[in-house]
Short mmCIF file of C-alpha atoms in Angstrom, two decimals:
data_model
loop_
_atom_site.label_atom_id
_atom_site.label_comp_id
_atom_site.label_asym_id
_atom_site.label_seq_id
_atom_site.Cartn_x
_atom_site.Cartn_y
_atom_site.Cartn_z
CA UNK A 1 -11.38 31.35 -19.18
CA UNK A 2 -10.78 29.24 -22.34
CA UNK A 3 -9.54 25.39 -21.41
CA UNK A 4 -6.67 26.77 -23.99
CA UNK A 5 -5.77 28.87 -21.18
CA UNK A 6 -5.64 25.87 -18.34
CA UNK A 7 -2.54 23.67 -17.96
CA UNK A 8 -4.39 20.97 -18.99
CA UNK A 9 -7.65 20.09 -19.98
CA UNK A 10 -10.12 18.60 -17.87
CA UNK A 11 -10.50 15.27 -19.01
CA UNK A 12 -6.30 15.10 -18.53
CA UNK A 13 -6.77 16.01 -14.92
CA UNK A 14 -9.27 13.40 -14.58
CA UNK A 15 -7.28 11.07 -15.57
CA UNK A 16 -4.14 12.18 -13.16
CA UNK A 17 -6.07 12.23 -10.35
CA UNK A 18 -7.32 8.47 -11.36
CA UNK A 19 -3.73 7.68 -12.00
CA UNK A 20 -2.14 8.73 -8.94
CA UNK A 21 -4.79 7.48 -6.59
CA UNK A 22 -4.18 3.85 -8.66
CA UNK A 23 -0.17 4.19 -8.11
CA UNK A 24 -0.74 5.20 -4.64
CA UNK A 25 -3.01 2.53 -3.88
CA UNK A 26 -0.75 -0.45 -5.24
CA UNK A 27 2.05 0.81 -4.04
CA UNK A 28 0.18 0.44 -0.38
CA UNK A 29 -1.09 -2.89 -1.81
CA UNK A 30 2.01 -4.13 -2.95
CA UNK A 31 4.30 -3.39 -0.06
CA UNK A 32 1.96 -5.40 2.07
CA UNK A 33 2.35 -8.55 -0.38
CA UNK A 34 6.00 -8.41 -1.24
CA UNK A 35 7.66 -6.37 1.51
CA UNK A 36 9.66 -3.36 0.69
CA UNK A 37 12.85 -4.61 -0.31
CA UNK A 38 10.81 -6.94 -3.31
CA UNK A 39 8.76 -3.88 -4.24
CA UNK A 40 9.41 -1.97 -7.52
CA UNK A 41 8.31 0.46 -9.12
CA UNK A 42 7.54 -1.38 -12.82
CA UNK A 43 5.10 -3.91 -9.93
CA UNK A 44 3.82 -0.68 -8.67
CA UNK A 45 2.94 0.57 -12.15
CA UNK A 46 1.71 -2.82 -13.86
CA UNK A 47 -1.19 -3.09 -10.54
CA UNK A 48 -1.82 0.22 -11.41
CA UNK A 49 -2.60 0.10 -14.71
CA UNK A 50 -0.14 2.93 -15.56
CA UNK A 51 3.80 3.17 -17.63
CA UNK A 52 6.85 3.55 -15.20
CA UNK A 53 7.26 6.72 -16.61
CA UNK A 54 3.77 8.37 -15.60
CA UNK A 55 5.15 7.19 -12.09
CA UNK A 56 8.75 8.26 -12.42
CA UNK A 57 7.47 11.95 -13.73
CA UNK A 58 5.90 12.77 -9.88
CA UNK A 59 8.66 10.67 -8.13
CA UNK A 60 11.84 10.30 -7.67
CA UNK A 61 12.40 6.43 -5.73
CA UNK A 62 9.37 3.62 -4.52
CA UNK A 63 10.11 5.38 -1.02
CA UNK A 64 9.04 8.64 -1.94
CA UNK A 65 5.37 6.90 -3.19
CA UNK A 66 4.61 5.11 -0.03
CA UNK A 67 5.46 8.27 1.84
CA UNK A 68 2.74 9.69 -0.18
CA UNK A 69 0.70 7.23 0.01
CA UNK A 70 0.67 6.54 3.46
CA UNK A 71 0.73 10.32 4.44
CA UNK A 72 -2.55 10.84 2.66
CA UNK A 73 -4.38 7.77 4.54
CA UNK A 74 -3.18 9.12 8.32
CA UNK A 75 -4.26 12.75 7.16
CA UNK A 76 -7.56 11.43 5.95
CA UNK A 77 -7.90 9.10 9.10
CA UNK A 78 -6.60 10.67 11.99
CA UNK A 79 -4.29 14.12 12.07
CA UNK A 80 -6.23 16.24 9.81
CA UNK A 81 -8.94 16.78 13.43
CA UNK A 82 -6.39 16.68 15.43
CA UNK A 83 -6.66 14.88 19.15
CA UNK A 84 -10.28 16.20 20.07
CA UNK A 85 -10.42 18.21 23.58
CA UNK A 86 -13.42 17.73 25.76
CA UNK A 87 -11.81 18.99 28.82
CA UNK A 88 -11.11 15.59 29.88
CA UNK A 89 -7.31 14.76 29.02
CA UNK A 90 -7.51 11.08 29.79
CA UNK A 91 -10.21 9.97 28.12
CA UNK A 92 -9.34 11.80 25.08
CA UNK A 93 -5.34 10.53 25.25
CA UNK A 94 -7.42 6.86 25.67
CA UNK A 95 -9.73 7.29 23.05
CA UNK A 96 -6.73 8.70 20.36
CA UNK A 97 -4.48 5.55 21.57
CA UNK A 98 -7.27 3.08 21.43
CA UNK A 99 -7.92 4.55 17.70
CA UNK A 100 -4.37 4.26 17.18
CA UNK A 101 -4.35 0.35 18.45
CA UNK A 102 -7.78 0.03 15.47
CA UNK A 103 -5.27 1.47 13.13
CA UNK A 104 -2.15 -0.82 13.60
CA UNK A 105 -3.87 -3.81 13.72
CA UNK A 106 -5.56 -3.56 10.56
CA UNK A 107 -3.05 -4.93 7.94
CA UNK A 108 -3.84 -2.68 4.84
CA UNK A 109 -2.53 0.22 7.18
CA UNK A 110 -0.01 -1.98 9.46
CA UNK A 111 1.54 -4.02 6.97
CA UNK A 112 2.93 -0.80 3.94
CA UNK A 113 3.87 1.48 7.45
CA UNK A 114 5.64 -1.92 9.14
CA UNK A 115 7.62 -1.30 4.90
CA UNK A 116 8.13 1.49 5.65
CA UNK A 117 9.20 1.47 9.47
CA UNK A 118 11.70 -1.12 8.81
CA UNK A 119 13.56 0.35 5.61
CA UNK A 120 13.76 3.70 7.60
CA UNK A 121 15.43 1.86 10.70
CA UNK A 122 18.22 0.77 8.17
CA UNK A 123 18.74 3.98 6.41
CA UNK A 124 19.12 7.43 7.90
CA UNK A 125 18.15 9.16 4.94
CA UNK A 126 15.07 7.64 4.21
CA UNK A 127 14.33 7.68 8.71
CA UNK A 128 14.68 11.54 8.43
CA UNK A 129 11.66 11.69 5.77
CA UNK A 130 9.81 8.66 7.30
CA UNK A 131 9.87 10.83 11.22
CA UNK A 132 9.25 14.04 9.08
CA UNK A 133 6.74 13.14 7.22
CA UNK A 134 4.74 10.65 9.32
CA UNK A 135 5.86 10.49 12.77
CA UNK A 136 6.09 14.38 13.30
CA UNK A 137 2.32 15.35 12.51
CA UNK A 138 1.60 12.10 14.56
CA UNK A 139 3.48 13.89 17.60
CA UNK A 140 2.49 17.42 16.76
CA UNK A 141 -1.12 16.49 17.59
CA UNK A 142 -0.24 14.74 20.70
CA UNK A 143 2.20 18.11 22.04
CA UNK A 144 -1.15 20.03 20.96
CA UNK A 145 -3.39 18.64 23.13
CA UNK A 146 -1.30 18.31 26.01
CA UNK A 147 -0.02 22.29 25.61
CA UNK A 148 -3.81 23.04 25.98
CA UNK A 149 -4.02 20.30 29.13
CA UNK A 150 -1.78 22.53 30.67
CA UNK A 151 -2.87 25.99 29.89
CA UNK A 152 -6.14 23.99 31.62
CA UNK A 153 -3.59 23.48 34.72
CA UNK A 154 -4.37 19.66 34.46
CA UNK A 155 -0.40 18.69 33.78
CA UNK A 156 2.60 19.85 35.28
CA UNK A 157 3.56 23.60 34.41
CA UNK A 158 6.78 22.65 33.87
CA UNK A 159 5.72 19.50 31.57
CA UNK A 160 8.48 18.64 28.98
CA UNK A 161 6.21 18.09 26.16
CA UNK A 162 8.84 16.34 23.94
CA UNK A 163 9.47 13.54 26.33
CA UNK A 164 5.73 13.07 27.50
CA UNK A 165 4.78 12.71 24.18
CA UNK A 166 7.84 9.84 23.92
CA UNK A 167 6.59 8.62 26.77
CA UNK A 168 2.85 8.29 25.57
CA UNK A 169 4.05 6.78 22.21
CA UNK A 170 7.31 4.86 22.30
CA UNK A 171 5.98 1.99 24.10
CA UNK A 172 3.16 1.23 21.82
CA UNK A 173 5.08 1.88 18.77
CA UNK A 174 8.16 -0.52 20.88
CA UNK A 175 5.82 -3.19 21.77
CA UNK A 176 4.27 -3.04 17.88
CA UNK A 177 7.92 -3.43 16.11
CA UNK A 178 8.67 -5.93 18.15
CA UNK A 179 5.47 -8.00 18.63
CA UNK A 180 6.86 -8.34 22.05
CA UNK A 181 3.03 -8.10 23.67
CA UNK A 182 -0.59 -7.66 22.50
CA UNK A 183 -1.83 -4.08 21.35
CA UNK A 184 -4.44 -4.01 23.29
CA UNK A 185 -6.96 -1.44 24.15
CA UNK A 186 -6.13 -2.32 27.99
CA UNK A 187 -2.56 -2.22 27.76
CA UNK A 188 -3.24 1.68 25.84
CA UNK A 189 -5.52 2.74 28.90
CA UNK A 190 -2.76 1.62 31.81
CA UNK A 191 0.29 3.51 29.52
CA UNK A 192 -2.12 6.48 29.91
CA UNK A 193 -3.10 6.30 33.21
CA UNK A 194 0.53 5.49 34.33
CA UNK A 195 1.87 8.50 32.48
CA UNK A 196 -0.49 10.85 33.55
CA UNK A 197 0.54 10.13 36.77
CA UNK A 198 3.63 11.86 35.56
CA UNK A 199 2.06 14.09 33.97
CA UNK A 200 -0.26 16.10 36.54
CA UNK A 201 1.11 18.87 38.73
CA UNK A 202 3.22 18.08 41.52
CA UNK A 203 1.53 18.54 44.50
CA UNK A 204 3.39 21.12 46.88
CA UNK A 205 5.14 19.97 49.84
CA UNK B 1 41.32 -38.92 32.87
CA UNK B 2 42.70 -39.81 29.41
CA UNK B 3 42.80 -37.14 26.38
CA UNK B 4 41.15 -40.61 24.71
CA UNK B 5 38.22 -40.99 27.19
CA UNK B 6 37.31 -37.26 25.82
CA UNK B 7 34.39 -36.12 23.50
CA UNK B 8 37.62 -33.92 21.66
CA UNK B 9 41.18 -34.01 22.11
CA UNK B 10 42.43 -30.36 23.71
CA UNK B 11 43.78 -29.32 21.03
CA UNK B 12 41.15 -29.83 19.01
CA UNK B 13 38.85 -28.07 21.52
CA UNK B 14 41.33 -24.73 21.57
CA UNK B 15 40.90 -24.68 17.38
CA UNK B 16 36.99 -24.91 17.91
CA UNK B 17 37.00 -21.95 20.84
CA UNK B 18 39.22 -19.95 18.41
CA UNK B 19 37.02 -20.73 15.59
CA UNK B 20 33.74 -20.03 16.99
CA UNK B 21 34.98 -16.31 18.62
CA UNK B 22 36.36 -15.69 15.10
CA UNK B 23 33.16 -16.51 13.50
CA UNK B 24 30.93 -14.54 16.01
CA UNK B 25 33.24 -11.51 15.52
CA UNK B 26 33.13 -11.76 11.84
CA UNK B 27 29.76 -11.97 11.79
CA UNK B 28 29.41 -8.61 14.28
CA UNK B 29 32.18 -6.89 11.78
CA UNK B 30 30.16 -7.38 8.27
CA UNK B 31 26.72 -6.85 9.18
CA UNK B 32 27.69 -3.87 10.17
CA UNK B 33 29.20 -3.15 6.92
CA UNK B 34 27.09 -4.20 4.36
CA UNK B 35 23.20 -4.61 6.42
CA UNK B 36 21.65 -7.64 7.26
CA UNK B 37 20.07 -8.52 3.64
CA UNK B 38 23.46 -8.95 1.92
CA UNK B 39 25.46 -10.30 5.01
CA UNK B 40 26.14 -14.35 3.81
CA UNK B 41 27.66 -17.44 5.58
CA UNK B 42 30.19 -17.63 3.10
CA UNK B 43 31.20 -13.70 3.90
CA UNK B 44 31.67 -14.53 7.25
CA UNK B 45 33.76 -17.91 6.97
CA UNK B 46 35.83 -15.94 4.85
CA UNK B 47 36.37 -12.99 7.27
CA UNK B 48 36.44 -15.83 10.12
CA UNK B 49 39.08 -17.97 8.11
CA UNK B 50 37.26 -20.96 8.33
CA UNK B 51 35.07 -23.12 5.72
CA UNK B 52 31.55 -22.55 5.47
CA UNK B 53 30.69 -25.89 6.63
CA UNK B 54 31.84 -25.37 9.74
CA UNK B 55 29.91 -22.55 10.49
CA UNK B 56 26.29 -24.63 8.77
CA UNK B 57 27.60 -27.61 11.49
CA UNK B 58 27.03 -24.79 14.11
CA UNK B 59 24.18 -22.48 13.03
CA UNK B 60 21.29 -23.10 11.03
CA UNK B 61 21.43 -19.44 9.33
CA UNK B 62 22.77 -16.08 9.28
CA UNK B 63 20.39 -15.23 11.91
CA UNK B 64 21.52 -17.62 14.70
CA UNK B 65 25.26 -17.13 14.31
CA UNK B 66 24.24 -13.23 14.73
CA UNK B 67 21.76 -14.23 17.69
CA UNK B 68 24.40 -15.70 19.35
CA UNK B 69 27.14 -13.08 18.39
CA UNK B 70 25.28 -10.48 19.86
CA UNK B 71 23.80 -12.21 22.95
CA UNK B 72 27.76 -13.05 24.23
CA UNK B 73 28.52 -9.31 23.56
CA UNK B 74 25.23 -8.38 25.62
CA UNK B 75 25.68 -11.35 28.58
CA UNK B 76 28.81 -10.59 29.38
CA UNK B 77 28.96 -6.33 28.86
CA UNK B 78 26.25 -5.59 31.11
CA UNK B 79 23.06 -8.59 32.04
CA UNK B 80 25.16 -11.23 34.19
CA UNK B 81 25.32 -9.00 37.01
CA UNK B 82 21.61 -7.41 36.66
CA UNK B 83 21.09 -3.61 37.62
CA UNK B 84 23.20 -2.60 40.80
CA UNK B 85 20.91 -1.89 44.31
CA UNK B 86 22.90 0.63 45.82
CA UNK B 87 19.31 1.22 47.68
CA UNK B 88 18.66 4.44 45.34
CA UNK B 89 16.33 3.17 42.78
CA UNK B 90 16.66 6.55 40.70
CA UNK B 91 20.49 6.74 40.72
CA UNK B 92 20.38 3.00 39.77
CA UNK B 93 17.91 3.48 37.10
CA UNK B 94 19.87 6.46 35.35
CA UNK B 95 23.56 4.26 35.50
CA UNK B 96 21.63 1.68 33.70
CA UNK B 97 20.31 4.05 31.12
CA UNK B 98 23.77 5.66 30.75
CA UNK B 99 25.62 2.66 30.26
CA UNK B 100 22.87 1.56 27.28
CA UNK B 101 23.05 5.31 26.03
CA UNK B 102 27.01 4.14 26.11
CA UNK B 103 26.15 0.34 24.05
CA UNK B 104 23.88 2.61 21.54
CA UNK B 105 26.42 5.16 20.31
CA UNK B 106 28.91 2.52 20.33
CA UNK B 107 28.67 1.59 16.17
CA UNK B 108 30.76 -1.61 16.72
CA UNK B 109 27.55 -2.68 18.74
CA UNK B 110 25.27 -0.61 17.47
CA UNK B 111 25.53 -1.85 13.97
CA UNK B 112 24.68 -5.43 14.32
CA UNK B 113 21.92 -4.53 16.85
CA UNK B 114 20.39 -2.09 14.21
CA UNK B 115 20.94 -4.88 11.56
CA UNK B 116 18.65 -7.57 13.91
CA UNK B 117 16.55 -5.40 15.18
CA UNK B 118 15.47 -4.26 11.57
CA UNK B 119 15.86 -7.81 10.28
CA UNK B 120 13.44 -9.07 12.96
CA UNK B 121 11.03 -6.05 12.64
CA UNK B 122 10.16 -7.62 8.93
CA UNK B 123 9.87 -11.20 10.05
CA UNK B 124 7.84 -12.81 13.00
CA UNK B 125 10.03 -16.02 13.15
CA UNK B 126 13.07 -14.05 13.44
CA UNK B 127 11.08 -11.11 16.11
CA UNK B 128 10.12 -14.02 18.38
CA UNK B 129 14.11 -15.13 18.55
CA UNK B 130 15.47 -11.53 18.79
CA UNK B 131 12.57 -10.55 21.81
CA UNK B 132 13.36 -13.71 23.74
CA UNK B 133 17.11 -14.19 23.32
CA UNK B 134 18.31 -10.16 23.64
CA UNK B 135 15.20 -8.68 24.70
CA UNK B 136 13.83 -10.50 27.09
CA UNK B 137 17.06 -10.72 29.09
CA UNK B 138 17.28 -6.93 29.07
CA UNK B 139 14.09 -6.43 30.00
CA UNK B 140 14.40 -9.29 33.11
CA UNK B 141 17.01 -6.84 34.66
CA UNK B 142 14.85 -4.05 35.12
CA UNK B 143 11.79 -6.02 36.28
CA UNK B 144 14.22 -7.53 39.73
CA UNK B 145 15.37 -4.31 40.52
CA UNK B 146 11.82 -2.60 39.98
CA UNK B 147 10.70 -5.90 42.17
CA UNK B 148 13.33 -5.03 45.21
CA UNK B 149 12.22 -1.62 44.79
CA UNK B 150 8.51 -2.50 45.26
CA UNK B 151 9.59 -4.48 48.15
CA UNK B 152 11.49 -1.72 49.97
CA UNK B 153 8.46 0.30 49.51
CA UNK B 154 10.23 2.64 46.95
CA UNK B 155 7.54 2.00 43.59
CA UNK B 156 3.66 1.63 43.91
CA UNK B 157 2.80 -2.15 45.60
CA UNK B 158 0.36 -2.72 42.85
CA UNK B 159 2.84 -0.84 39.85
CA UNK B 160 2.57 -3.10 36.94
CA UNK B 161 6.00 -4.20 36.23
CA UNK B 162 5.89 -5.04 32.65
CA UNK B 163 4.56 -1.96 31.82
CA UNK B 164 6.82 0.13 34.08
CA UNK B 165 9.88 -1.82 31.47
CA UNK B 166 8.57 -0.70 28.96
CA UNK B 167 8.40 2.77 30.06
CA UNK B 168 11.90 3.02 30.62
CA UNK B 169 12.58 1.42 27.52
CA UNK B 170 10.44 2.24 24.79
CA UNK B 171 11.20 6.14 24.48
CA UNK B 172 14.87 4.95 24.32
CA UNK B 173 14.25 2.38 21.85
CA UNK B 174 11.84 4.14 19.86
CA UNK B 175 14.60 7.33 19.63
CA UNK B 176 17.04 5.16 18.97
CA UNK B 177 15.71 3.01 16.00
CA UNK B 178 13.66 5.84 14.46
CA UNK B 179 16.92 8.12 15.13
CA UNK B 180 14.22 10.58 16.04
CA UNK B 181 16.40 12.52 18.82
CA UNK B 182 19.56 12.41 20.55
CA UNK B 183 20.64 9.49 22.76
CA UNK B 184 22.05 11.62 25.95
CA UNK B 185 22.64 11.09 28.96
CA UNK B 186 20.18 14.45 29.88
CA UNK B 187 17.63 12.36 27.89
CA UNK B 188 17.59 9.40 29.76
CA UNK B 189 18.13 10.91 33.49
CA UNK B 190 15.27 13.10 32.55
CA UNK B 191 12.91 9.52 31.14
CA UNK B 192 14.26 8.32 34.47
CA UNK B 193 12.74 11.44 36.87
CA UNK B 194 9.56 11.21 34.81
CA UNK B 195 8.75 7.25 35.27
CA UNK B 196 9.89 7.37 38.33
CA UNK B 197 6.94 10.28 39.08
CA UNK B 198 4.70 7.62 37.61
CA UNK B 199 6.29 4.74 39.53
CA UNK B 200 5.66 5.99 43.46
CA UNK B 201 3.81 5.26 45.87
CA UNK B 202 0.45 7.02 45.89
CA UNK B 203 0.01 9.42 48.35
CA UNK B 204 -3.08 8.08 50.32
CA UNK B 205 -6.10 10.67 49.69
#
């Protein structure tokens, strides 16, 4: 194969990849600094080192790169694996929730998916990406491992995964928006020991 | 008593009443219409019919005449008489629900609480108001009737009641702001059976 035969040459592709790690970066960058109401996408392109047009080419709005950017940190980080099983359902629903609390107290993560979080909350259009794009594969890996906890027999036959996973996730996630109490590695291991306790088979009368 | 040995004469007193409901309702009618970033004082003396000095004697910002607007809506709807003991802790749990499943697909209240909740979600100061003044009153309910229930042997003596609050809540809340699922009344009942599996006694070994 010739490079005349390529879309582009090599050194080009080089360069995009640079490029859109650089816009994806300050647009994470940015967000944190300025909130996402203040953020644009001529800031986004002047920390990047880049014209508005290279960024307007692969995007259509400033919400459409942080959903890119923030999807490819949590599939790097955390989803890509999946929620390891070692045949022990609590400890691996504690260790996934205590990575979880690591993740959303560290501001370069917390502080561009807080953005992001809060502009979704006030627009339905831009929620129904955010859940789809972010929260979904976040959930999928949850219903995964608890599907195989109870083809193990270790939960409830009869387990509605939909609302355990709710149940696992919506008060961390409540308790995070709202700063209403510490995320806490102790406060993840009693919300999994108190649902499992939901969670296990019923014993028979 | 003398109308002269008062702080105001009556009259006066009727005009501020009138003024201050028209001011909290205008300020529950726009924010639902135009968000909580372009919602102004002036907008809502205007809709109110009053100057905007009265309102800045009153309120210190947009955020406190909301506060306040939303907390008489929420005091007198459904937290001044706490959560019903009929003696059935699940029946009295899913009424509860129902009635806040009821508040959330109301838009005339959901609105503004969207508009706060989002507003306080981006800003600490603003989080610490909205947790304590509409949260933390909604929350209180729950935690006296989990308490009688704990006393009349119903929940686990040593449940931990803060976290059993949030375990009713935060699936709701999370659904809710996140719009991630439908607010039903089958989804709540159903949050209610599950907690409740979590909440019981534990059968001695």
């Amino acid at each position: 194969m010739s490079s005349a035969s390529q879309a582009k040459p090599p050194n080009a592709a080089r360069r995009s990849a640079r490029s859109l790690k650089a816009i994806l970066d300050a647009s994470m960058e940015l967000v944190g600094e300025v909130g996402y109401n203040r953020l644009t996408i001529e800031a986004i392109a002047a920390r990047a080192g880049v014209g508005k047009q290279t960024i307007y080419r692969w995007w259509p709005s400033k919400a459409a790169v942080l959903l890119d950017a923030l999807t490819a940190v949590v599939d790097d980080d955390a989803y890509a694996a999946g929620i390891p099983d070692t045949g022990d359902l609590e400890a691996d629903l504690k260790a996934v929730l205590r990575a979880t609390v690591d993740e959303f107290t560290d501001a370069t993560f917390e502080a561009p998916y807080r953005a992001l979080a809060v502009a979704s909350a006030a627009d339905a259009e831009l929620s129904a990406q955010f859940v789809e794009r972010l929260q979904e594969p976040g959930l999928a890996v949850y219903d995964a491992r608890l599907r195989a906890a109870r083809r193990a027999g270790q939960v409830d036959p009869d387990l509605d995964l939909d609302l355990a996973v709710e149940m696992l996730l919506g008060p961390f996630q409540q308790r995070w928006l709202t700063r209403s109490g510490p995320l806490t590695y102790e406060f993840t291991d009693r919300l999994v020991e108190m649902c499992l306790r939901a969670f296990v088979p019923r014993s028979t009368p």
